[in-house]
Coordinates of N, CA and C in Angstrom, one line a residue:
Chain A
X1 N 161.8 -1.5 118.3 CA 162.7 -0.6 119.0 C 162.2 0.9 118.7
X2 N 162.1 1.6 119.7 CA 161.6 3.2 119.7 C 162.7 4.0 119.5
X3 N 162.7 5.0 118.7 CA 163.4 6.1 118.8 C 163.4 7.7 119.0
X4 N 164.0 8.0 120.5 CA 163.6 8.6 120.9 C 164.9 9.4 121.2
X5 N 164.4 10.6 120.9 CA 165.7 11.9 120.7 C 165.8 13.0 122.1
X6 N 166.5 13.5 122.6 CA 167.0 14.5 123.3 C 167.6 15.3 123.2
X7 N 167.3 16.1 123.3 CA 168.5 17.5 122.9 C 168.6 18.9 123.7
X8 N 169.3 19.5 124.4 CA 170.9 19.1 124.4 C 171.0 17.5 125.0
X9 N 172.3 17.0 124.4 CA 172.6 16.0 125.4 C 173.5 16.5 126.8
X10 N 174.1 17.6 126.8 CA 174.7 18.2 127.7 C 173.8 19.9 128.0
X11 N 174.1 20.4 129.1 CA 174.0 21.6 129.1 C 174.4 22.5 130.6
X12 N 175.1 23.1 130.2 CA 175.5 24.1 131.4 C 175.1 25.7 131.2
X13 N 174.5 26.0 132.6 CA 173.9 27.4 132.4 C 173.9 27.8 133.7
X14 N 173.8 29.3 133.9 CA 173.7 29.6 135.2 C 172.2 30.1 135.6
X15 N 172.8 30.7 137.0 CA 171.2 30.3 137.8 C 170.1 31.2 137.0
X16 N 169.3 30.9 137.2 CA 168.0 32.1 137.3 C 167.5 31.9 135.5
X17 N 168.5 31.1 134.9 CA 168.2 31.2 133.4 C 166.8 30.2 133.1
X18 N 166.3 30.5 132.3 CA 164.9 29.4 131.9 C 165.4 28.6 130.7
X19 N 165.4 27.2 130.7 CA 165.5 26.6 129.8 C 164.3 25.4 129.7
X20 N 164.7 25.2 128.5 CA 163.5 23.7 128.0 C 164.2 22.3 127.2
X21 N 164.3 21.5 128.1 CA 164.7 20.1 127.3 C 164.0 19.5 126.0
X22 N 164.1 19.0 125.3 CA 163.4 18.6 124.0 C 163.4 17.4 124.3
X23 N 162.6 16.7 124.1 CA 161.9 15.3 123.3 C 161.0 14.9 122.5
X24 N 161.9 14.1 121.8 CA 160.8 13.4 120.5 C 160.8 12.0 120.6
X25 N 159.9 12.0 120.1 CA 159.4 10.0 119.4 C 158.9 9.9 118.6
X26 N 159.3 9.0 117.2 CA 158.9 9.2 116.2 C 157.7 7.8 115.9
X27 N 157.3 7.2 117.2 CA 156.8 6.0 117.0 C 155.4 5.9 117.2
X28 N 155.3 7.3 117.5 CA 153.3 7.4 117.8 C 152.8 6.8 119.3
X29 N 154.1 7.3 120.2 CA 153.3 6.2 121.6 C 152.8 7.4 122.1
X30 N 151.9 7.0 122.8 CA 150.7 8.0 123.5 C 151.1 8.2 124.9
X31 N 152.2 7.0 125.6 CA 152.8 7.6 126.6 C 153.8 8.3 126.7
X32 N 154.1 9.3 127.4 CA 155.7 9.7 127.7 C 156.0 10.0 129.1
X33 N 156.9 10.0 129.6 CA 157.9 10.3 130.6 C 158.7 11.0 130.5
X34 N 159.1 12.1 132.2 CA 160.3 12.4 132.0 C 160.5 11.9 133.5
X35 N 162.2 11.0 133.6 CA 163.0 10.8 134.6 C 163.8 12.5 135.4
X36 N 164.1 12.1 136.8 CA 165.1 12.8 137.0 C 166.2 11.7 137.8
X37 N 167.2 12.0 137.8 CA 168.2 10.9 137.7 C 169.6 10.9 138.1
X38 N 169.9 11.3 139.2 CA 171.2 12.3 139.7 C 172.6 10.4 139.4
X39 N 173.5 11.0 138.6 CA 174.5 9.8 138.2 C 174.5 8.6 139.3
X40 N 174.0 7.8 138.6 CA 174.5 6.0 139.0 C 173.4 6.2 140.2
X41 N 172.5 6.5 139.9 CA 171.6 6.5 140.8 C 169.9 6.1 140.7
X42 N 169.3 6.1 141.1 CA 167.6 5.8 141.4 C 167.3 6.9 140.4
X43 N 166.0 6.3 139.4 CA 165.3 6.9 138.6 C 164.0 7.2 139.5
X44 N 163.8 9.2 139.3 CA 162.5 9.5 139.9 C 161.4 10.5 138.9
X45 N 160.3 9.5 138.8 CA 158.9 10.2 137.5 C 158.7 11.5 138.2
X46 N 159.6 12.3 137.2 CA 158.5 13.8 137.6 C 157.4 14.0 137.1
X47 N 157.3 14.0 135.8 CA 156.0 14.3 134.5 C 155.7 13.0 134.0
X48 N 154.4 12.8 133.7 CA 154.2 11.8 132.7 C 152.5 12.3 131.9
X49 N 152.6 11.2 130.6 CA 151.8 12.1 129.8 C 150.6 10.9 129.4
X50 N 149.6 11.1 129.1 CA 149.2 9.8 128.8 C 148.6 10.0 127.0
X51 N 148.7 11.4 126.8 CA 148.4 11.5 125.1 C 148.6 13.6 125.0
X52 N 147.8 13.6 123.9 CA 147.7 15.1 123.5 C 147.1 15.9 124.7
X53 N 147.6 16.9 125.4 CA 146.8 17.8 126.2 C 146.9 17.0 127.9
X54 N 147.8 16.3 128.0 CA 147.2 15.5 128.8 C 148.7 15.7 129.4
X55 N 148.9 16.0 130.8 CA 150.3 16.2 131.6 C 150.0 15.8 133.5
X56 N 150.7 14.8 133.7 CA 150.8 14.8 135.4 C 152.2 14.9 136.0
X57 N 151.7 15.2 136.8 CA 152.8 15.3 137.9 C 153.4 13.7 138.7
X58 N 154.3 13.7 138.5 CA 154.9 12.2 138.7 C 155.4 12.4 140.3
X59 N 156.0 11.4 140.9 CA 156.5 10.8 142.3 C 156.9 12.1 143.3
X60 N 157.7 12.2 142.8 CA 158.9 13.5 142.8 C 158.4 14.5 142.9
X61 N 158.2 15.5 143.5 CA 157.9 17.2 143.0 C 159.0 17.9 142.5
X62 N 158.7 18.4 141.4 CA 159.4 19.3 140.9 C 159.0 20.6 140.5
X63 N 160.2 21.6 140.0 CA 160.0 22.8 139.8 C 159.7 22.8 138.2
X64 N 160.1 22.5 137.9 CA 159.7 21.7 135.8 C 158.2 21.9 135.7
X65 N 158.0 22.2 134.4 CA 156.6 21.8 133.8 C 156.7 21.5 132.5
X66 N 155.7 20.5 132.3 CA 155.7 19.5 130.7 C 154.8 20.1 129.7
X67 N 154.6 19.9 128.6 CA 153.6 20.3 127.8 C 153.3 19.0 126.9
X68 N 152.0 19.0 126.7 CA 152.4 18.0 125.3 C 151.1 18.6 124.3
X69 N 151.9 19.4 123.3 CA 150.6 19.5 121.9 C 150.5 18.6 120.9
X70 N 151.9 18.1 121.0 CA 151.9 17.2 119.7 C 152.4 15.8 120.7
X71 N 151.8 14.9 119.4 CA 152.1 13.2 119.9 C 153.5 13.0 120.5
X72 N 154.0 13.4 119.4 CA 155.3 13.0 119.4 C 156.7 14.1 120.3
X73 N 156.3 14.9 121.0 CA 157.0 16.2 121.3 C 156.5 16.3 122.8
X74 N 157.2 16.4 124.0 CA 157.3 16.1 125.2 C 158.0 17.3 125.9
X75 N 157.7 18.2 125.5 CA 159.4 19.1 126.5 C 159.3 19.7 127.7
X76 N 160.1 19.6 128.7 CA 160.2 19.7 129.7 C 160.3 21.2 130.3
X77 N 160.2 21.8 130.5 CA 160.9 23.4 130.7 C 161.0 23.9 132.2
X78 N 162.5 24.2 132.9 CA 162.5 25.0 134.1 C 162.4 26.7 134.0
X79 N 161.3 27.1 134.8 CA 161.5 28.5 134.6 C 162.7 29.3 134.8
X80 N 163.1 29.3 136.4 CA 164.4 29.8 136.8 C 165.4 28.5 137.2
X81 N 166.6 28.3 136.6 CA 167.4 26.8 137.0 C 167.8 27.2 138.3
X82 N 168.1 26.6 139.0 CA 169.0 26.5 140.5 C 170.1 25.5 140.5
X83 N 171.0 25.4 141.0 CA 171.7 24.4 141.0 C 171.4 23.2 141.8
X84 N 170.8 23.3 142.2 CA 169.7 22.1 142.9 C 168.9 21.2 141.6
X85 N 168.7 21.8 140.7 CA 168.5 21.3 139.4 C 169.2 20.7 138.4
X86 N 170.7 20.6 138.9 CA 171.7 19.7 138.6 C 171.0 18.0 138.7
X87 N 171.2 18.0 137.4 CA 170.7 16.3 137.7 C 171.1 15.5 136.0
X88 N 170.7 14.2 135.6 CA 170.2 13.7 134.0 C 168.5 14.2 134.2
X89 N 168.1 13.9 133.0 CA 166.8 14.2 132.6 C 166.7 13.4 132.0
X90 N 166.1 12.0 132.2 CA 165.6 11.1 130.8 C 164.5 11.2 130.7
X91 N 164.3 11.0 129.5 CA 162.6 10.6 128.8 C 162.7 9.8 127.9
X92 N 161.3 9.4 128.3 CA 161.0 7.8 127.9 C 159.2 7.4 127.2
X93 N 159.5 6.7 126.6 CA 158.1 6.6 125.8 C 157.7 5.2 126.1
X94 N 156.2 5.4 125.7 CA 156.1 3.8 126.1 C 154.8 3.1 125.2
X95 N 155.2 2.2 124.6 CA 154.2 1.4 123.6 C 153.8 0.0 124.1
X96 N 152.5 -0.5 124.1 CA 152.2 -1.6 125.0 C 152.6 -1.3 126.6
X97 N 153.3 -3.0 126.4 CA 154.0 -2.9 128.3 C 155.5 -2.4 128.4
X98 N 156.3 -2.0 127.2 CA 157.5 -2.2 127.7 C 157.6 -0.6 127.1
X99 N 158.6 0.0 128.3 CA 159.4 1.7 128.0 C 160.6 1.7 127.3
X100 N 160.8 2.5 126.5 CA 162.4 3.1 126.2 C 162.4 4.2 126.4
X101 N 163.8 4.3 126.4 CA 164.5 5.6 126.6 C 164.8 6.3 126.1
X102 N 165.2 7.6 126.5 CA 166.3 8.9 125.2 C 167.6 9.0 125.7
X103 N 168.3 9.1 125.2 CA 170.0 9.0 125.7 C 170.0 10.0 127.3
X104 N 168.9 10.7 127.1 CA 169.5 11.5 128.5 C 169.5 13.0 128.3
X105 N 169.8 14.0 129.1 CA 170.4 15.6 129.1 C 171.2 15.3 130.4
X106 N 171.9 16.1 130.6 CA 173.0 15.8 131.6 C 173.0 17.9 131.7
X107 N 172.5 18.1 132.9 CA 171.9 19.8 132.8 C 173.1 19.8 134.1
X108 N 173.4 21.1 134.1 CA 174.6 21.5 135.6 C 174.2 23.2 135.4
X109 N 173.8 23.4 136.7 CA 173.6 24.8 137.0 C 174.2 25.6 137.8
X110 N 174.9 26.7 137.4 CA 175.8 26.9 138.2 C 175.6 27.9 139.3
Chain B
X1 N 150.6 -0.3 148.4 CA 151.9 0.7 147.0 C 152.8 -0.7 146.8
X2 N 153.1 -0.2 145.7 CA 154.0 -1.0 145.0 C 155.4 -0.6 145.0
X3 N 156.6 -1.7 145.4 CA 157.8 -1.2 145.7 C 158.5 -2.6 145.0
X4 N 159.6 -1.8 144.9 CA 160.7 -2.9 143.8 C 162.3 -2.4 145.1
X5 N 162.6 -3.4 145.1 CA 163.9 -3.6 146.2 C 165.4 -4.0 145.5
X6 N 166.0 -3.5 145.1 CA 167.3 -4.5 144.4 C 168.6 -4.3 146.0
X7 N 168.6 -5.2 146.2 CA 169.3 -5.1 148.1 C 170.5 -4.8 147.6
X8 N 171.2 -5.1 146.4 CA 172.4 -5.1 146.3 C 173.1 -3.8 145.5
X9 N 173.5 -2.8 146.1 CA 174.1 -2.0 145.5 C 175.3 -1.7 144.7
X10 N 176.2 -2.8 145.0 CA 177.4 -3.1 144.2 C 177.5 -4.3 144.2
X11 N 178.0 -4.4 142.8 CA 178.6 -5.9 142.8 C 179.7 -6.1 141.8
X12 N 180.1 -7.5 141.4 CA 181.5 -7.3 140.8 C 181.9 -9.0 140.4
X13 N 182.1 -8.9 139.2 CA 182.1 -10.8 138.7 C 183.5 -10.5 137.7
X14 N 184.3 -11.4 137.7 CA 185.0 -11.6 136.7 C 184.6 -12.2 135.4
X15 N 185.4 -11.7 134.8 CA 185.0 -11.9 133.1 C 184.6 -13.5 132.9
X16 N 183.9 -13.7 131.9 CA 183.5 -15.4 131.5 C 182.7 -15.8 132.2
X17 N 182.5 -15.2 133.9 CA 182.0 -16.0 135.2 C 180.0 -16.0 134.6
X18 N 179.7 -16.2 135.8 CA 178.3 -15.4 136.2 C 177.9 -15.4 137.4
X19 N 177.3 -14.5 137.3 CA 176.7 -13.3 138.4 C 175.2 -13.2 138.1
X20 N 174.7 -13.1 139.2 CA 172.8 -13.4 139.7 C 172.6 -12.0 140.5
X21 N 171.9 -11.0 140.0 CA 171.5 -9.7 140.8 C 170.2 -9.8 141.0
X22 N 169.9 -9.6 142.6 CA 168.3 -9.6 142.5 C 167.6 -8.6 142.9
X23 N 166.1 -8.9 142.8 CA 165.3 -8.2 142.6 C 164.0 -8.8 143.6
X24 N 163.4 -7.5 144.4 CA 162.4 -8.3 145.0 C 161.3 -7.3 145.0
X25 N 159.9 -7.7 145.1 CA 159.3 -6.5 144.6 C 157.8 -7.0 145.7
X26 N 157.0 -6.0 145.7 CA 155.6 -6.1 146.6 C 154.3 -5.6 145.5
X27 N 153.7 -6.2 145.5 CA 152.0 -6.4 144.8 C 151.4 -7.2 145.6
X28 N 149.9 -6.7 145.6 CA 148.6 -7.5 145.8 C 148.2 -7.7 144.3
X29 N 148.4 -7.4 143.5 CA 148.2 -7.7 141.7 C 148.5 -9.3 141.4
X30 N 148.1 -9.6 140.8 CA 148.1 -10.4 140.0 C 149.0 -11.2 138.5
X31 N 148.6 -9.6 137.9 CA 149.1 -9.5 136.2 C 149.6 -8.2 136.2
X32 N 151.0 -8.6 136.1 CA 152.0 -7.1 135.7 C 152.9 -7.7 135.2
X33 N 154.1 -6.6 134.7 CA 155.4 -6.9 134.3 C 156.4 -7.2 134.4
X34 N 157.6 -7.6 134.0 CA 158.7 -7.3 135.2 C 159.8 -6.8 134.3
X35 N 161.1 -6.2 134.4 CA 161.9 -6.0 133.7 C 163.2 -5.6 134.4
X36 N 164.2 -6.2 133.0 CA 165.4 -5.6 134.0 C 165.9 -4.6 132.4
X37 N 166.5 -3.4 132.9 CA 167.0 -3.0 132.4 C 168.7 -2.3 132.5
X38 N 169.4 -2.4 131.3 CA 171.1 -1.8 131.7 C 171.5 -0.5 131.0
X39 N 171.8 0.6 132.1 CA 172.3 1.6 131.8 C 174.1 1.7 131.9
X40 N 175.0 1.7 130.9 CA 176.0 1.5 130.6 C 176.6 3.1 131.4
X41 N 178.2 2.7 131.3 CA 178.0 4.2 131.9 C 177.8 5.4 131.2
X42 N 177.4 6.7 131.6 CA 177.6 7.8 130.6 C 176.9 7.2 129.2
X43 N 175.7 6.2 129.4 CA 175.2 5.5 127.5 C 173.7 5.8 128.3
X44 N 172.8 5.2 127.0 CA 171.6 5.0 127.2 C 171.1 3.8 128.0
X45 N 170.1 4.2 128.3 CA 169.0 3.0 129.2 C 168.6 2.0 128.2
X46 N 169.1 0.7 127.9 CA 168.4 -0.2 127.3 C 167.8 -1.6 128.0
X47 N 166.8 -1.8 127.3 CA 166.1 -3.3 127.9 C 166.8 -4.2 127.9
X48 N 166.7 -4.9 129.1 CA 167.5 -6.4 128.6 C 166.9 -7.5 128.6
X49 N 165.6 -7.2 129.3 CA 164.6 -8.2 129.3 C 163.9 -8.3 130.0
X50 N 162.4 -8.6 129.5 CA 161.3 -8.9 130.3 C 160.0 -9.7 130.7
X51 N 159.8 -9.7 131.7 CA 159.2 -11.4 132.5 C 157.3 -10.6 132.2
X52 N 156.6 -11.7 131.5 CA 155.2 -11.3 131.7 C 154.3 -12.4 133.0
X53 N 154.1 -11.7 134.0 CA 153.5 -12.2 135.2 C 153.0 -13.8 135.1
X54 N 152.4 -13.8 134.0 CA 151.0 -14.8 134.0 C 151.4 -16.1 133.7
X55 N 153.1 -15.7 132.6 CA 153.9 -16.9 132.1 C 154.9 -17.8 133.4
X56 N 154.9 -18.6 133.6 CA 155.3 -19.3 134.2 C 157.0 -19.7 134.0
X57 N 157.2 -19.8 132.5 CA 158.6 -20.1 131.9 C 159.0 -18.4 132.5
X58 N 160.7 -19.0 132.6 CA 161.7 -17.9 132.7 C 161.8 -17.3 131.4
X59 N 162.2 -16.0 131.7 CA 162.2 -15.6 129.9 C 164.2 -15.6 129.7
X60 N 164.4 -15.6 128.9 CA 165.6 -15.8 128.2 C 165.9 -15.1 127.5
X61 N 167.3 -14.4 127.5 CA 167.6 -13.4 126.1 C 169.4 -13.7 126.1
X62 N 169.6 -14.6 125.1 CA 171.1 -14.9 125.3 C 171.7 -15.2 126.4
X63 N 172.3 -14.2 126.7 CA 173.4 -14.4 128.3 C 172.7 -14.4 129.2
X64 N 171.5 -13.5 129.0 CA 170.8 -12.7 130.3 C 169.4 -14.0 130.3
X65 N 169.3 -14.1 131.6 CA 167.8 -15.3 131.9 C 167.5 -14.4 133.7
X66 N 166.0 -15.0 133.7 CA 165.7 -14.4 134.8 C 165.3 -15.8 135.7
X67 N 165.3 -15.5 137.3 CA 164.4 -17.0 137.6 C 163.5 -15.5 138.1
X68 N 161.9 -16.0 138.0 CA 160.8 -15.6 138.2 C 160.4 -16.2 139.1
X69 N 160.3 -16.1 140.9 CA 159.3 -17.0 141.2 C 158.4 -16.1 142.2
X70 N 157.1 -15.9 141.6 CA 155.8 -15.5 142.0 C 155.6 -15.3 143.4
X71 N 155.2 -16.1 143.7 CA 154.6 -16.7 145.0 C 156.2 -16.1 146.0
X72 N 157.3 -15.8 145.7 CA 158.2 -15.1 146.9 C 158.4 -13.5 146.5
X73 N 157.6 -13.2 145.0 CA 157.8 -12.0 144.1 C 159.1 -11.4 144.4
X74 N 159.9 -12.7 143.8 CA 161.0 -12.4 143.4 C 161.9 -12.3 141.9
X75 N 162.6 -11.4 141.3 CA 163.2 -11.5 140.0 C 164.5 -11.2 139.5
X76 N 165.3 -12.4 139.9 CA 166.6 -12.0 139.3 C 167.1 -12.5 138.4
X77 N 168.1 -11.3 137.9 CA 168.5 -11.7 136.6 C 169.9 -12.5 136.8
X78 N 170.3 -13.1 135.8 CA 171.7 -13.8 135.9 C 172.2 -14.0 134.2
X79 N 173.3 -13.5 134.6 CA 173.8 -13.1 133.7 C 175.4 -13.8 133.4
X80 N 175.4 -14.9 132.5 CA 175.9 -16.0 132.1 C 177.3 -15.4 131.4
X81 N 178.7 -16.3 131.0 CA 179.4 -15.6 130.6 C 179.9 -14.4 130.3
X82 N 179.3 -13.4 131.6 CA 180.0 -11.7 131.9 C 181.0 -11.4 131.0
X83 N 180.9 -10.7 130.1 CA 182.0 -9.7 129.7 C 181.9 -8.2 130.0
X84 N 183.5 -7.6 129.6 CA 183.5 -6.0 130.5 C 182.6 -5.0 129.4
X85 N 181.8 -5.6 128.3 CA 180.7 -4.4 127.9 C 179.2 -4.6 129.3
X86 N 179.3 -5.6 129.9 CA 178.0 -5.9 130.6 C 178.0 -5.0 131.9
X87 N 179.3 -4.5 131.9 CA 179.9 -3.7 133.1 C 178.8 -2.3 133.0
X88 N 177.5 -1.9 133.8 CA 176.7 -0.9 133.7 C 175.9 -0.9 135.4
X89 N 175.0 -0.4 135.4 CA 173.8 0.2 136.5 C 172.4 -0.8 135.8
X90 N 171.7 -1.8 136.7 CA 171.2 -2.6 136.1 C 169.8 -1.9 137.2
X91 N 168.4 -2.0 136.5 CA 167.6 -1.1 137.1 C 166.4 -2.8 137.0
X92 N 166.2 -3.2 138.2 CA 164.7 -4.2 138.1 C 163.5 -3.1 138.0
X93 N 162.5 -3.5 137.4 CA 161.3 -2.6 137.1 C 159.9 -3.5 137.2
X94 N 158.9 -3.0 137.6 CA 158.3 -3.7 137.8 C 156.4 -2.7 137.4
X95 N 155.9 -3.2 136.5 CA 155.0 -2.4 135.9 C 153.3 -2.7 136.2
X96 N 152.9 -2.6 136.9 CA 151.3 -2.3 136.9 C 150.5 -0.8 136.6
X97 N 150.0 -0.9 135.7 CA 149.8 0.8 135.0 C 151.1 1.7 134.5
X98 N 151.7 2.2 135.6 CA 153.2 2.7 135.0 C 154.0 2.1 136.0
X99 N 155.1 2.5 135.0 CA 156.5 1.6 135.8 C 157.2 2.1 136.8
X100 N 157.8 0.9 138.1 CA 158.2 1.9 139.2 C 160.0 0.6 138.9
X101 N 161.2 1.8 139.7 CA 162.5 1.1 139.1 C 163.1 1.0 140.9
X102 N 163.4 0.0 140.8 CA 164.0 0.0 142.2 C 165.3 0.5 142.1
X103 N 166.3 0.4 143.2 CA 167.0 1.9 143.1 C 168.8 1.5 141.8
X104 N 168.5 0.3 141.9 CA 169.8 -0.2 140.8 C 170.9 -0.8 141.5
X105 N 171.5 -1.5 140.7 CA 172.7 -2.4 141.2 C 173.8 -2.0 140.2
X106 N 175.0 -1.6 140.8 CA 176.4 -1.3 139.7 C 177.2 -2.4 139.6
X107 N 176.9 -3.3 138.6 CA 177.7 -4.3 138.3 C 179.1 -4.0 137.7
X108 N 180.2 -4.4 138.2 CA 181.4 -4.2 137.3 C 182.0 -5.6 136.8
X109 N 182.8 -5.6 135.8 CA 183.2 -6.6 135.2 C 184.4 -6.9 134.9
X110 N 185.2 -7.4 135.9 CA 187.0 -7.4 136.2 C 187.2 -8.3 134.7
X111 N 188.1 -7.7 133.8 CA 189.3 -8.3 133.2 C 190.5 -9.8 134.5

């Protein structure tokens, strides 16, 4: 089992503000993800990563950009939030064939 | 392209019963994954279990069993004496290189 952290788990901010979601994994997987995920709803890949230095653009277009310098450290960042950017944010890691998850961010822009 | 279908958007079983949610999915592939996973409400995304293409047996995990059958690339899960923790958003998944989730089923679980 992977463990994989998020932080905020919540966050409310208004428009125009720049923020950055955090992820970790302490398990050394070379893949990561990030979901976007509007409640009880279809998971869509915006970013995915396949190791250090290494960032794509997933299904979805988004306004987000990912970084990855370290293995273990994934973070997501919107320049200006919109409230169109109301959504979860999961990210997920992945070792072999099978993914886990991070509890989530649950972002609302006002 | 690869597409994963779960037709059923809601559904709803009484406690002790069981309930079968499916899953139907499209490949020209051969050897891929399959999985189902349950997001509880407002909790985390956890695995509940996963089918490797090439195996022929169902895979089994307690309550939860899948029937796998290939040749209609179909995968549903069934889920055997339901209780109201099983009550979540169940996501079929289906993995060649990266994983694609079809759009989810909200299972509830009547008392």
């Amino acid at each position: 089992e992977a463990d994989i952290y998020q932080t905020p788990r919540y966050l409310v901010i208004g428009t125009g503000k720049k923020i950055t979601l955090e992820c970790s994994q302490t398990m050394g997987h070379d893949k990561m993800y990030w979901y976007q995920q509007d409640p009880g709803m279809e998971l869509h890949l915006i970013h995915y990563s396949y190791g250090v230095n290494s960032t794509e653009k997933g299904d979805l277009s988004s306004e987000s950009t990912v970084s990855r310098i370290r293995t273990e450290h994934f973070p997501l960042t919107l320049e200006s939030a919109r409230p169109s950017h109301t959504s979860q944010y999961l990210c997920a890691s992945r070792q072999g064939d099978t993914q886990y998850f991070g509890p989530g961010t649950r972002l609302t822009v006002l | 392209a690869q597409t994963v279908t779960q037709s059923q958007p809601e559904m709803s079983v009484q406690e002790a019963e069981t309930v079968t949610l499916s899953c139907t999915y499209d490949t020209s592939e051969s050897n891929y994954y399959l999985f189902w996973y349950k997001q509880p409400p407002s909790r985390q995304m956890i695995l509940v279990i996963r089918q490797e293409a090439y195996k022929q047996q169902n895979a089994t995990e307690n309550r939860f069993s899948v029937n796998f059958q290939k040749a209609a690339k179909s995968f549903s899960l069934k889920i055997s004496d339901s209780q109201l923790g099983d009550t979540a958003m169940y996501f079929c998944a289906f993995m060649i290189g990266d994983m694609r989730f079809g759009a989810g089923t909200r299972l509830t679980v009547k008392p």
